[in-house]
């Protein structure tokens, strides 16, 4: 993925975001969805992190159905704007 340069946008100083603010930006138009699914290991229940790029419907459905994935994990939660 190509990195974008803010200098190319020629923003004035009052329009430039701080690095911490830029890291919090999510969403937009793309091929992936805005939500993440939290994953736990089947059996031990150990938290393994999250997998992102899901639609709200898919994330919510996998969580409420406690979907088991082929890699031995399951959906233990989801987040969209709150991630």
Coordinates of C-alpha atoms in Angstrom, one line a residue, residues 1 6 13 33 46 65 73 81:
X1 CA 0.0 0.0 0.0
X6 CA 0.2 15.4 3.8
X13 CA -1.3 24.5 9.6
X33 CA -15.9 -3.2 6.4
X46 CA -7.3 -17.1 25.7
X65 CA -23.9 -17.0 16.9
X73 CA -10.9 -19.6 17.3
X81 CA -16.5 2.8 15.9

